[in-house]
Short mmCIF file of C-alpha atoms and ligand atoms in Angstrom, two decimals:
data_model
loop_
_atom_site.label_atom_id
_atom_site.label_comp_id
_atom_site.label_asym_id
_atom_site.label_seq_id
_atom_site.Cartn_x
_atom_site.Cartn_y
_atom_site.Cartn_z
CA MET F 1 -12.36 -4.43 19.76
CA ALA F 2 -10.27 -1.61 18.35
CA ARG F 3 -11.37 0.97 15.79
CA LEU F 4 -8.89 1.55 12.97
CA ILE F 5 -8.45 3.66 9.87
CA VAL F 6 -6.10 1.91 7.44
CA THR F 7 -4.77 3.88 4.48
CA CYS F 8 -2.60 2.86 1.59
CA ALA F 9 -0.45 5.33 -0.31
CA PRO F 10 -2.32 7.02 -3.16
CA PRO F 11 -1.09 5.63 -6.49
CA THR F 12 -0.27 8.24 -9.14
CA SER F 13 -2.55 8.06 -12.16
CA ASN F 14 0.22 8.18 -14.76
CA GLY F 15 0.10 4.46 -15.54
CA ASP F 16 -1.50 1.24 -14.35
CA LEU F 17 -0.21 -0.67 -11.32
CA HIS F 18 2.51 -3.28 -11.68
CA LEU F 19 3.44 -6.18 -9.42
CA GLY F 20 6.02 -4.04 -7.61
CA HIS F 21 3.21 -1.73 -6.50
CA LEU F 22 1.02 -4.61 -5.34
CA ALA F 23 3.82 -6.23 -3.33
CA GLY F 24 4.28 -2.93 -1.50
CA PRO F 25 1.58 -1.07 0.40
CA TYR F 26 -1.45 -2.24 -1.61
CA LEU F 27 -1.60 -5.95 -0.86
CA ALA F 28 -0.16 -5.42 2.63
CA SER F 29 -2.86 -2.93 3.67
CA ASP F 30 -5.59 -5.23 2.33
CA VAL F 31 -4.20 -8.29 4.12
CA PHE F 32 -3.83 -6.24 7.30
CA THR F 33 -7.43 -5.00 7.05
CA ARG F 34 -8.81 -8.50 6.51
CA THR F 35 -6.64 -9.80 9.35
CA ARG F 36 -7.80 -7.24 11.88
CA ARG F 37 -11.44 -7.81 10.90
CA LEU F 38 -10.87 -11.52 11.50
CA PHE F 39 -9.88 -10.56 15.06
CA GLY F 40 -13.05 -8.49 15.43
CA ASP F 41 -11.64 -4.98 14.94
CA ASP F 42 -13.73 -2.28 13.29
CA VAL F 43 -11.56 -1.29 10.31
CA HIS F 44 -12.17 1.46 7.78
CA TYR F 45 -9.90 1.06 4.71
CA ILE F 46 -9.34 3.82 2.16
CA SER F 47 -7.13 5.27 -0.53
CA TYR F 48 -7.43 7.53 -3.56
CA SER F 49 -5.81 8.22 -6.92
CA ASP F 50 -3.22 10.99 -6.78
CA ASP F 51 -4.40 12.74 -9.93
CA TYR F 52 -2.61 16.04 -9.24
CA GLN F 53 0.89 14.59 -9.07
CA SER F 54 3.42 16.30 -11.31
CA TYR F 55 4.16 12.86 -12.81
CA VAL F 56 0.70 13.03 -14.42
CA VAL F 57 1.73 16.28 -16.10
CA ARG F 58 5.03 14.76 -17.19
CA LYS F 59 3.25 11.81 -18.80
CA ALA F 60 0.87 14.23 -20.52
CA LEU F 61 3.78 16.26 -21.89
CA ALA F 62 5.47 13.10 -23.18
CA GLN F 63 2.27 11.97 -24.91
CA GLN F 64 1.21 15.47 -25.99
CA ARG F 65 -2.06 15.20 -24.10
CA GLU F 66 -3.79 17.17 -21.39
CA PRO F 67 -3.00 16.03 -17.82
CA GLU F 68 -6.72 15.62 -17.23
CA SER F 69 -7.01 13.02 -19.98
CA VAL F 70 -4.08 11.06 -18.51
CA ALA F 71 -5.62 11.04 -15.03
CA ARG F 72 -9.03 10.23 -16.46
CA GLU F 73 -7.58 7.19 -18.20
CA TYR F 74 -5.40 5.76 -15.44
CA GLY F 75 -7.29 6.70 -12.26
CA PRO F 76 -10.24 4.37 -12.96
CA LEU F 77 -7.91 1.73 -14.44
CA MET F 78 -5.95 1.59 -11.18
CA GLY F 79 -9.22 1.18 -9.29
CA GLU F 80 -10.14 -1.76 -11.54
CA THR F 81 -6.73 -3.36 -11.05
CA LEU F 82 -6.99 -3.07 -7.27
CA ALA F 83 -10.42 -4.71 -7.40
CA LYS F 84 -9.09 -7.45 -9.67
CA ALA F 85 -6.36 -8.17 -7.10
CA HIS F 86 -9.13 -8.44 -4.45
CA ILE F 87 -7.70 -5.37 -2.72
CA LYS F 88 -11.02 -4.40 -1.27
CA LEU F 89 -10.99 -0.79 -0.15
CA ASP F 90 -14.09 0.70 1.44
CA HIS F 91 -13.54 3.53 -1.00
CA PHE F 92 -11.02 4.51 -3.68
CA MET F 93 -11.58 8.20 -4.30
CA HIS F 94 -10.52 10.10 -7.41
CA THR F 95 -9.22 13.60 -6.74
CA LEU F 96 -9.59 14.62 -10.40
CA GLY F 97 -12.16 17.37 -10.78
CA LEU F 98 -11.48 18.68 -7.27
CA ARG F 99 -14.90 17.85 -5.96
CA ASP F 100 -16.29 19.38 -2.79
CA HIS F 101 -15.17 16.71 -0.31
CA TYR F 102 -11.55 17.05 -1.33
CA LEU F 103 -11.50 20.86 -1.45
CA GLU F 104 -13.26 21.03 1.90
CA ALA F 105 -10.71 18.65 3.44
CA LEU F 106 -7.82 20.71 2.05
CA ARG F 107 -9.35 23.86 3.53
CA THR F 108 -9.83 22.13 6.89
CA PHE F 109 -6.16 21.24 7.19
CA TYR F 110 -4.86 24.44 5.62
CA PHE F 111 -6.78 26.83 7.87
CA ALA F 112 -6.07 24.72 10.97
CA LEU F 113 -2.35 25.24 10.29
CA ARG F 114 -2.58 28.87 9.24
CA ASP F 115 -4.75 29.94 12.15
CA ARG F 116 -2.39 28.37 14.66
CA GLY F 117 0.71 29.94 13.14
CA ALA F 118 2.22 26.75 11.75
CA LEU F 119 2.89 28.16 8.27
CA LEU F 120 5.83 30.25 7.11
CA ARG F 121 5.92 32.43 4.01
CA GLN F 122 9.43 32.56 2.56
CA ARG F 123 11.11 33.92 -0.53
CA VAL F 124 13.29 31.16 -1.91
CA THR F 125 15.35 30.33 -4.99
CA VAL F 126 13.99 27.49 -7.11
CA PRO F 127 14.95 25.85 -10.41
CA PHE F 128 13.12 26.84 -13.57
CA SER F 129 13.39 25.85 -17.23
CA ARG F 130 12.70 28.94 -19.30
CA GLU F 131 12.69 27.01 -22.54
CA HIS F 132 10.03 24.52 -21.41
CA GLN F 133 8.32 26.89 -18.98
CA LEU F 134 8.62 24.26 -16.25
CA TRP F 135 9.33 24.71 -12.57
CA GLY F 136 11.94 22.30 -11.29
CA TYR F 137 9.82 20.47 -8.79
CA GLU F 138 9.15 16.78 -8.28
CA ALA F 139 8.87 15.12 -11.67
CA PHE F 140 10.46 17.89 -13.71
CA ALA F 141 13.97 18.12 -12.35
CA ARG F 142 16.66 15.63 -11.50
CA GLY F 143 19.88 16.29 -9.70
CA THR F 144 22.22 15.11 -6.98
CA CYS F 145 20.58 14.60 -3.59
CA PRO F 146 22.27 16.83 -1.00
CA SER F 147 21.54 14.26 1.71
CA CYS F 148 22.88 11.03 0.17
CA GLY F 149 24.53 11.90 -3.14
CA GLU F 150 22.22 9.70 -5.25
CA GLN F 151 20.47 10.93 -8.38
CA THR F 152 16.95 11.95 -7.43
CA ASP F 153 13.94 13.85 -8.64
CA ALA F 154 13.18 17.11 -6.86
CA SER F 155 10.41 15.64 -4.69
CA GLN F 156 11.50 12.70 -2.54
CA CYS F 157 14.81 10.90 -2.89
CA GLU F 158 14.53 7.20 -3.72
CA GLY F 159 17.96 6.72 -2.18
CA CYS F 160 17.40 8.20 1.27
CA ALA F 161 13.67 9.18 1.34
CA MET F 162 14.51 12.82 2.19
CA PRO F 163 12.82 15.62 0.28
CA PRO F 164 15.87 17.27 -1.31
CA ASP F 165 16.66 20.77 -0.10
CA LEU F 166 16.43 22.43 -3.53
CA THR F 167 18.87 25.17 -2.63
CA ARG F 168 21.54 22.56 -1.90
CA MET F 169 20.69 20.14 -4.71
CA ARG F 170 23.53 20.07 -7.26
CA ASP F 171 23.47 19.68 -11.02
CA VAL F 172 19.73 20.27 -11.33
CA ARG F 173 18.58 19.42 -14.85
CA CYS F 174 15.31 19.57 -16.71
CA VAL F 175 13.87 16.10 -17.36
CA ILE F 176 12.67 17.07 -20.83
CA ASP F 177 16.10 17.48 -22.41
CA GLY F 178 18.66 17.27 -19.61
CA THR F 179 19.66 20.94 -19.84
CA ALA F 180 20.72 22.76 -16.69
CA MET F 181 17.90 24.68 -15.03
CA GLU F 182 18.25 28.32 -14.08
CA TRP F 183 17.44 29.65 -10.61
CA THR F 184 14.75 32.17 -9.87
CA LYS F 185 13.17 33.68 -6.77
CA VAL F 186 9.60 32.84 -5.75
CA GLU F 187 7.49 33.13 -2.64
CA GLN F 188 6.34 29.85 -1.14
CA LEU F 189 4.43 28.62 1.88
CA PHE F 190 6.14 26.20 4.22
CA LEU F 191 5.09 24.06 7.14
CA ASN F 192 7.18 24.97 10.18
CA VAL F 193 8.24 21.44 11.02
CA GLU F 194 10.87 22.28 13.64
CA ALA F 195 8.28 24.13 15.75
CA ASN F 196 6.34 20.85 15.94
CA ARG F 197 9.28 18.64 16.91
CA GLU F 198 7.50 17.46 20.06
CA VAL F 199 4.64 15.95 18.06
CA LEU F 200 7.17 13.91 16.11
CA SER F 201 9.42 12.84 18.96
CA GLU F 202 6.36 11.65 20.89
CA LEU F 203 5.22 9.59 17.87
CA TYR F 204 8.67 8.16 17.10
CA GLY F 205 9.09 7.25 20.75
CA ARG F 206 6.07 4.94 20.79
CA ALA F 207 5.39 3.75 17.21
CA PRO F 208 6.59 0.23 16.33
CA PHE F 209 8.26 1.20 13.04
CA ARG F 210 10.07 -1.37 10.92
CA PRO F 211 13.89 -1.09 11.08
CA ALA F 212 14.43 1.13 8.01
CA LEU F 213 11.81 3.63 9.14
CA ARG F 214 13.07 3.51 12.73
CA GLN F 215 16.53 4.45 11.42
CA PHE F 216 15.08 7.21 9.22
CA ALA F 217 13.07 8.63 12.13
CA SER F 218 16.15 8.66 14.39
CA ALA F 219 18.16 10.44 11.71
CA LEU F 220 15.40 13.03 11.30
CA LEU F 221 15.26 13.74 15.03
CA GLY F 222 19.04 14.12 15.11
CA ALA F 223 19.05 17.33 13.03
CA PRO F 224 16.91 20.45 12.78
CA PHE F 225 13.85 19.90 10.57
CA LEU F 226 13.81 22.02 7.44
CA PRO F 227 10.59 23.85 6.61
CA TRP F 228 8.51 21.69 4.24
CA ALA F 229 7.11 23.45 1.17
CA ILE F 230 3.35 23.15 0.87
CA SER F 231 2.84 25.39 -2.17
CA ARG F 232 4.27 25.54 -5.67
CA PRO F 233 4.34 27.96 -8.57
CA HIS F 234 2.65 25.51 -10.89
CA ASP F 235 -0.68 25.17 -12.65
CA TRP F 236 -1.91 21.61 -12.05
CA GLY F 237 -3.62 21.08 -8.74
CA PRO F 238 -5.82 22.63 -6.07
CA ARG F 239 -5.14 26.27 -5.24
CA VAL F 240 -3.98 27.55 -1.88
CA PRO F 241 -7.31 28.51 -0.24
CA ASP F 242 -6.37 32.13 0.53
CA ASP F 243 -3.86 32.60 -2.29
CA PRO F 244 -5.33 31.49 -5.62
CA ALA F 245 -2.09 32.34 -7.41
CA ALA F 246 -0.34 29.35 -5.83
CA ILE F 247 -0.95 25.62 -6.04
CA LEU F 248 -0.86 23.26 -3.08
CA HIS F 249 1.86 20.62 -3.18
CA THR F 250 0.22 17.28 -3.92
CA TRP F 251 1.82 15.61 -0.90
CA PHE F 252 0.30 18.27 1.35
CA GLY F 253 -3.06 17.03 0.12
CA GLY F 254 -2.34 13.42 1.08
CA ILE F 255 -3.93 13.35 4.50
CA ALA F 256 -6.76 15.48 3.11
CA GLY F 257 -7.19 12.82 0.42
CA TYR F 258 -7.71 10.09 3.01
CA TYR F 259 -10.00 12.35 5.03
CA ALA F 260 -12.05 13.25 1.96
CA ALA F 261 -12.22 9.61 0.79
CA SER F 262 -13.85 8.71 4.11
CA ARG F 263 -16.30 11.58 3.84
CA GLU F 264 -17.23 10.65 0.27
CA TRP F 265 -17.71 7.03 1.35
CA ALA F 266 -19.87 8.04 4.35
CA ASN F 267 -22.02 10.18 2.05
CA SER F 268 -22.41 7.30 -0.38
CA GLN F 269 -23.74 5.26 2.57
CA ASN F 270 -26.07 8.15 3.49
CA ASP F 271 -24.54 8.17 6.95
CA GLU F 272 -22.38 11.15 7.92
CA GLY F 273 -21.98 9.52 11.34
CA LEU F 274 -19.67 6.94 9.77
CA PHE F 275 -17.18 9.69 8.99
CA THR F 276 -17.20 11.20 12.46
CA LYS F 277 -17.07 7.77 14.08
CA TYR F 278 -13.64 7.18 12.55
CA TRP F 279 -12.13 10.66 12.19
CA SER F 280 -13.51 12.62 15.14
CA ASP F 281 -12.21 10.34 17.86
CA LYS F 282 -8.68 10.18 19.19
CA GLU F 283 -9.31 6.57 20.20
CA THR F 284 -9.33 5.64 16.51
CA GLN F 285 -5.96 4.20 15.50
CA LEU F 286 -4.67 5.54 12.19
CA ILE F 287 -2.28 3.18 10.41
CA HIS F 288 -0.64 4.13 7.10
CA PHE F 289 0.92 1.74 4.58
CA VAL F 290 3.54 3.39 2.32
CA GLY F 291 6.72 2.63 0.43
CA ILE F 292 9.80 3.81 2.34
CA ASP F 293 10.46 6.38 -0.42
CA CYS F 294 7.15 8.11 0.42
CA ALA F 295 7.63 7.93 4.17
CA TYR F 296 8.57 11.57 4.82
CA SER F 297 5.10 13.00 4.27
CA HIS F 298 3.53 10.30 6.44
CA ILE F 299 5.94 10.43 9.37
CA VAL F 300 6.63 14.16 9.37
CA ALA F 301 3.92 16.24 7.72
CA TYR F 302 0.70 14.31 8.41
CA PRO F 303 1.17 13.81 12.16
CA ILE F 304 1.67 17.58 12.42
CA LEU F 305 -1.36 18.32 10.25
CA LEU F 306 -3.51 16.00 12.36
CA ALA F 307 -2.19 17.54 15.58
CA HIS F 308 -3.62 20.89 14.47
CA LEU F 309 -7.20 19.60 14.16
CA PRO F 310 -9.44 20.03 17.23
CA VAL F 311 -9.90 16.26 17.33
CA ALA F 312 -8.28 13.59 15.19
CA PRO F 313 -7.45 9.89 15.18
CA THR F 314 -4.13 8.86 16.73
CA VAL F 315 -1.38 7.74 14.36
CA THR F 316 -0.22 4.43 15.82
CA ASN F 317 1.95 3.05 13.05
CA ILE F 318 3.34 3.74 9.60
CA VAL F 319 4.07 0.42 7.93
CA THR F 320 6.75 0.79 5.28
CA ASN F 321 8.11 -1.51 2.61
CA GLN F 322 11.41 -1.57 0.73
CA PHE F 323 11.62 -2.17 -3.02
CA LEU F 324 10.80 -5.26 -5.08
CA SER F 325 13.00 -5.96 -8.10
CA LEU F 326 12.05 -7.94 -11.20
CA HIS F 327 14.67 -10.56 -12.03
CA GLY F 328 17.23 -8.17 -10.57
CA ASN F 329 15.97 -5.09 -12.47
CA ASP F 330 14.27 -2.06 -10.95
CA PHE F 331 10.58 -1.90 -11.87
CA SER F 332 10.11 1.11 -14.15
CA THR F 333 6.73 2.30 -15.37
CA SER F 334 8.24 4.81 -17.79
CA ARG F 335 10.63 2.29 -19.40
CA GLY F 336 8.11 -0.55 -19.38
CA ILE F 337 10.26 -2.78 -17.14
CA ALA F 338 7.32 -4.24 -15.31
CA ILE F 339 4.75 -6.98 -15.16
CA TRP F 340 1.42 -5.20 -15.22
CA ALA F 341 -0.85 -6.49 -12.51
CA ASN F 342 -3.91 -6.30 -14.75
CA GLU F 343 -2.36 -8.55 -17.43
CA PHE F 344 -0.84 -10.91 -14.87
CA LEU F 345 -4.20 -11.44 -13.17
CA ASP F 346 -5.81 -12.24 -16.54
CA GLU F 347 -3.62 -15.36 -16.66
CA ILE F 348 -2.90 -16.21 -13.02
CA ASP F 349 -5.27 -17.19 -10.22
CA VAL F 350 -5.56 -14.12 -7.98
CA ASP F 351 -5.07 -16.14 -4.80
CA ALA F 352 -1.90 -17.73 -6.20
CA ALA F 353 -0.58 -14.28 -7.12
CA ARG F 354 -1.46 -12.86 -3.70
CA LEU F 355 0.25 -15.70 -1.88
CA TYR F 356 3.48 -15.39 -3.85
CA LEU F 357 3.55 -11.58 -3.55
CA ALA F 358 3.04 -11.93 0.20
CA LEU F 359 5.87 -14.49 0.38
CA ARG F 360 8.23 -12.20 -1.51
CA ALA F 361 6.99 -8.86 -0.18
CA PRO F 362 9.96 -6.56 0.53
CA GLU F 363 8.91 -5.81 4.10
CA THR F 364 12.29 -5.12 5.65
CA THR F 365 14.78 -5.77 2.85
CA GLU F 366 14.72 -5.59 -0.94
CA GLN F 367 13.25 -8.74 -2.53
CA ASP F 368 13.15 -10.09 -6.06
CA PHE F 369 10.17 -11.24 -8.10
CA ASP F 370 11.32 -14.21 -10.16
CA LEU F 371 8.85 -15.81 -12.56
CA ASP F 372 10.48 -19.25 -12.39
CA ASP F 373 10.47 -19.17 -8.60
CA PHE F 374 6.83 -18.05 -8.73
CA ARG F 375 5.86 -20.99 -10.95
CA LYS F 376 7.83 -23.45 -8.82
CA ILE F 377 6.22 -22.35 -5.54
CA ILE F 378 2.68 -22.23 -6.92
CA ASN F 379 2.95 -25.52 -8.77
CA GLU F 380 4.72 -27.46 -6.03
CA LYS F 381 2.89 -26.12 -3.01
CA PHE F 382 -0.57 -25.30 -4.31
CA ALA F 383 -1.26 -27.02 -7.57
CA THR F 384 0.32 -30.21 -6.23
CA ALA F 385 0.68 -30.54 -2.44
CA LEU F 386 -2.44 -28.64 -1.34
CA ASN F 387 -4.57 -30.01 -4.17
CA GLN F 388 -3.47 -33.55 -3.30
CA ALA F 389 -4.37 -33.04 0.34
CA ILE F 390 -7.82 -31.79 -0.65
CA GLU F 391 -8.28 -34.67 -3.07
CA ARG F 392 -7.49 -37.15 -0.29
CA LEU F 393 -10.43 -35.81 1.74
CA PRO F 394 -13.44 -37.51 0.12
CA HIS F 395 -11.92 -40.96 0.43
CA ALA F 396 -10.93 -40.47 4.03
CA GLY F 397 -14.35 -39.00 4.76
CA THR F 398 -16.23 -42.14 3.77
CA GLY F 399 -15.09 -43.94 6.92
CA ASN F 400 -15.32 -42.78 10.52
CA PHE F 401 -12.59 -40.26 9.80
CA ASP F 402 -14.65 -37.31 11.03
CA ALA F 403 -14.58 -38.63 14.54
CA ALA F 404 -10.79 -38.95 14.62
CA PRO F 405 -9.46 -36.68 17.35
CA VAL F 406 -6.55 -34.45 16.51
CA SER F 407 -3.39 -36.21 17.58
CA THR F 408 -1.30 -34.58 20.27
CA SER F 409 1.58 -33.90 17.93
CA VAL F 410 -0.62 -32.32 15.24
CA GLY F 411 -2.48 -30.37 17.92
CA ASP F 412 0.80 -28.95 19.19
CA VAL F 413 1.87 -27.97 15.70
CA LEU F 414 -1.45 -26.23 15.07
CA GLN F 415 -1.22 -24.32 18.36
CA ASN F 416 2.24 -23.22 17.30
CA LEU F 417 0.91 -22.07 13.89
CA ARG F 418 -1.88 -20.20 15.66
CA GLN F 419 0.64 -18.33 17.80
CA ARG F 420 2.73 -17.49 14.73
CA PHE F 421 -0.40 -16.21 12.98
CA ILE F 422 -1.30 -14.02 15.97
CA ASP F 423 2.22 -12.56 16.01
CA ALA F 424 2.01 -11.87 12.27
CA SER F 425 -1.39 -10.19 12.74
CA ALA F 426 -0.83 -7.71 15.57
CA PRO F 427 -0.75 -4.06 14.47
CA ALA F 428 2.76 -3.66 15.91
CA THR F 429 4.27 -6.79 14.36
CA PHE F 430 2.11 -7.36 11.29
CA SER F 431 3.81 -9.32 8.53
CA MET F 432 2.13 -10.82 5.48
CA ASN F 433 5.49 -12.52 4.79
CA ALA F 434 5.12 -14.41 8.04
CA GLN F 435 1.46 -15.24 7.32
CA ALA F 436 2.34 -16.59 3.87
CA THR F 437 5.27 -18.59 5.23
CA LEU F 438 3.12 -20.33 7.81
CA LEU F 439 0.55 -21.24 5.13
CA VAL F 440 3.32 -22.96 3.16
CA ASP F 441 4.46 -24.72 6.35
CA LEU F 442 0.90 -25.92 6.93
CA ILE F 443 0.77 -27.36 3.40
CA ASP F 444 4.06 -29.18 4.02
CA LEU F 445 2.59 -30.61 7.20
CA MET F 446 -0.38 -32.06 5.28
CA ALA F 447 1.93 -34.34 3.32
CA SER F 448 3.41 -35.88 6.43
CA VAL F 449 0.41 -36.58 8.70
CA ASP F 450 -1.91 -39.52 9.05
CA PRO F 451 -4.82 -39.23 6.54
CA ALA F 452 -7.28 -39.03 9.43
CA GLN F 453 -5.80 -35.68 10.42
CA ILE F 454 -6.01 -34.01 7.04
CA ARG F 455 -9.56 -32.72 7.27
CA MET F 456 -8.62 -30.72 10.35
CA LEU F 457 -5.47 -29.34 8.74
CA VAL F 458 -7.30 -28.30 5.60
CA SER F 459 -10.04 -26.73 7.75
CA ILE F 460 -7.44 -24.73 9.68
CA TYR F 461 -5.88 -23.70 6.36
CA SER F 462 -9.22 -22.25 5.27
CA VAL F 463 -9.18 -20.05 8.40
CA LEU F 464 -5.55 -18.90 8.34
CA ALA F 465 -5.63 -18.20 4.58
CA ARG F 466 -8.60 -15.82 4.81
CA PRO F 467 -6.53 -12.59 4.70
CA ILE F 468 -4.13 -13.61 1.92
CA GLN F 469 -6.38 -15.88 -0.15
CA PRO F 470 -9.92 -14.64 0.52
CA GLY F 471 -11.45 -16.26 -2.57
CA PHE F 472 -9.82 -19.67 -2.28
CA SER F 473 -10.25 -19.93 1.50
CA GLY F 474 -13.96 -19.15 1.12
CA ARG F 475 -14.42 -21.86 -1.54
CA LEU F 476 -12.50 -24.29 0.63
CA ALA F 477 -14.61 -23.52 3.72
CA ARG F 478 -17.84 -24.04 1.77
CA TYR F 479 -16.57 -27.33 0.35
CA LEU F 480 -15.69 -28.48 3.87
CA GLY F 481 -19.12 -27.43 5.13
CA LEU F 482 -17.65 -24.93 7.60
CA ALA F 483 -19.76 -22.09 8.92
CA ASP F 484 -18.38 -18.57 8.36
CA GLU F 485 -17.26 -18.23 11.95
CA TRP F 486 -15.73 -21.71 12.18
CA GLY F 487 -12.36 -21.53 13.92
CA SER F 488 -12.64 -17.83 14.79
CA SER F 489 -12.94 -18.28 18.54
CA TRP F 490 -10.08 -20.80 18.54
CA LEU F 491 -7.98 -18.30 16.63
CA VAL F 492 -8.84 -15.30 18.79
CA ASP F 493 -9.24 -16.85 22.24
CA GLY F 494 -7.31 -20.11 22.01
CA GLY F 495 -8.50 -23.23 23.78
CA ASP F 496 -9.40 -26.53 22.16
CA LEU F 497 -9.63 -26.90 18.43
CA PRO F 498 -13.20 -26.91 17.18
CA PRO F 499 -14.40 -30.21 15.72
CA ALA F 500 -14.12 -30.36 11.94
CA ALA F 501 -17.48 -30.29 10.17
CA ARG F 502 -19.02 -33.74 9.77
CA SER F 503 -20.99 -32.93 6.68
CA PRO F 504 -20.13 -34.78 3.47
CA LEU F 505 -17.93 -32.95 1.02
CA GLU F 506 -20.06 -31.52 -1.72
CA GLY F 507 -19.75 -29.41 -4.80
CA GLN F 508 -16.75 -28.64 -6.90
CA VAL F 509 -13.39 -29.48 -5.38
CA PRO F 510 -11.58 -26.16 -4.84
CA SER F 511 -8.18 -26.18 -6.46
CA ILE F 512 -5.52 -23.87 -7.77
CA GLN F 513 -4.51 -24.46 -11.37
CA PRO F 514 -0.83 -25.02 -12.16
CA VAL F 515 0.98 -22.17 -13.90
CA ALA F 516 1.88 -23.14 -17.47
CA SER F 517 5.44 -22.57 -18.67
CA GLU F 518 4.12 -20.69 -21.75
CA VAL F 519 2.54 -18.07 -19.48
CA ILE F 520 5.86 -17.56 -17.72
CA SER F 521 7.70 -17.29 -21.05
CA LYS F 522 5.24 -14.71 -22.32
CA PHE F 523 5.67 -12.36 -19.34
CA ARG F 524 9.40 -12.96 -19.31
CA SER F 525 9.93 -12.07 -22.96
CA ARG F 526 7.89 -8.87 -22.57
CA PHE F 527 9.90 -7.33 -19.78
CA GLU F 528 13.21 -8.65 -21.11
CA ALA F 529 12.55 -6.78 -24.35
CA ALA F 530 12.01 -3.63 -22.28
CA VAL F 531 15.26 -4.25 -20.37
CA ARG F 532 17.18 -4.60 -23.65
CA ALA F 533 15.61 -1.42 -25.02
CA ALA F 534 16.39 0.60 -21.88
ZN1 ZN J 601 18.97 11.10 -1.02
#
């Protein structure tokens, strides 16, 4: 049994979550956590709302509100949406208010770096809008990325994932009105990344990154690392512990956010030992889930920050995703080109949504969310094929069906599915795409086997669907009379298939409702209006 900390990237509290967010690190980290627990691992799963992002300030400026009121509105809303999607974190912390756990965690990492000489103080030239009194960081400036030539904000390039070197960024303009920013000298603190190259080359040499991240890591190692700014002249965020005039960069606080979320959770359980069990042991495996555009902090800064603690968990993987598009359009919170997860889950069965998002998750390449494709898959595979298989059960069960042994051919197919599930579940090769695909294959198999075999196939479905469809698989297992642990030892250790339960089928037949065409039209017309307006 392994001990794991699983994190998912902190969502920014400048809007609610849309389906593009869910299909990225959020659903994946939840499915991974449930999967590893199914295999007996001890998994601690955390995230937090990134309330001190500059995008919160930008939203506040646009709506003529205080940043605090924006974060206070969206932080809890995001937590509700995650819960509604059955993304079941141990704890979702809110950084707003800078409570003790978070400040203490920031101090822990900051002083660990400072005291071991990992910080540099440099006088640098940065963009500034005199008219709007805004520093040209992150959300407030856009310009041409010096690394890839794409248009980017001044934080992390969506084109190449590099934090743009501000001094080499061209055509830097203020986001408020598009005017050119002026340049002014400030003193900033930087993490000396190059001095910690060995920490990174050791990690990149052993971690099983997905192809895009592998390529990014190789490119990073191929050039000198630039110092990474950890402070900002700014006024929204936690202050540098020994320099109250400066604000810590929100991405610096990322690993501290995870650390503090665990501490807050342990305190809520009245058991400080829970925190140390996970964080004060290098045997603990730390696995991050992030979008590829946020990868830099997680593959460069955080491993170095952790390496400066006296004892810390070992980063074993950073699982990245590419982007999901919506009928060929980029999801855009600010322009309203999105399907909001909260509204979608009001109309759509959560387990149907989770399955489709897992099937179309952009794990290694960009994928598209298409409402018609969604309706077709859910209606054909779930509302029809799987429901029909389940409806065939009571009739078959009235005879001596329960005693029917699994045929050799079906047994072979199930062993093959088991192996595919194991491959899709390992920390190094995890793929919710692959898990979802094998569930669909299992449904297809149900239509083609002898009726006497269906109870076993549906029983196996209830086991393999636990990570992606926790609600539905639980209802199915109860209907089939299966104990909680039914199938677990077959899944983990192999061997013969367990006998299907012999109990009569009782209670409400679990089913997934078909998706109505009116629901699809409603969501479609909403985002299409936003596309036309953009
Ligand atoms: Zn770029």
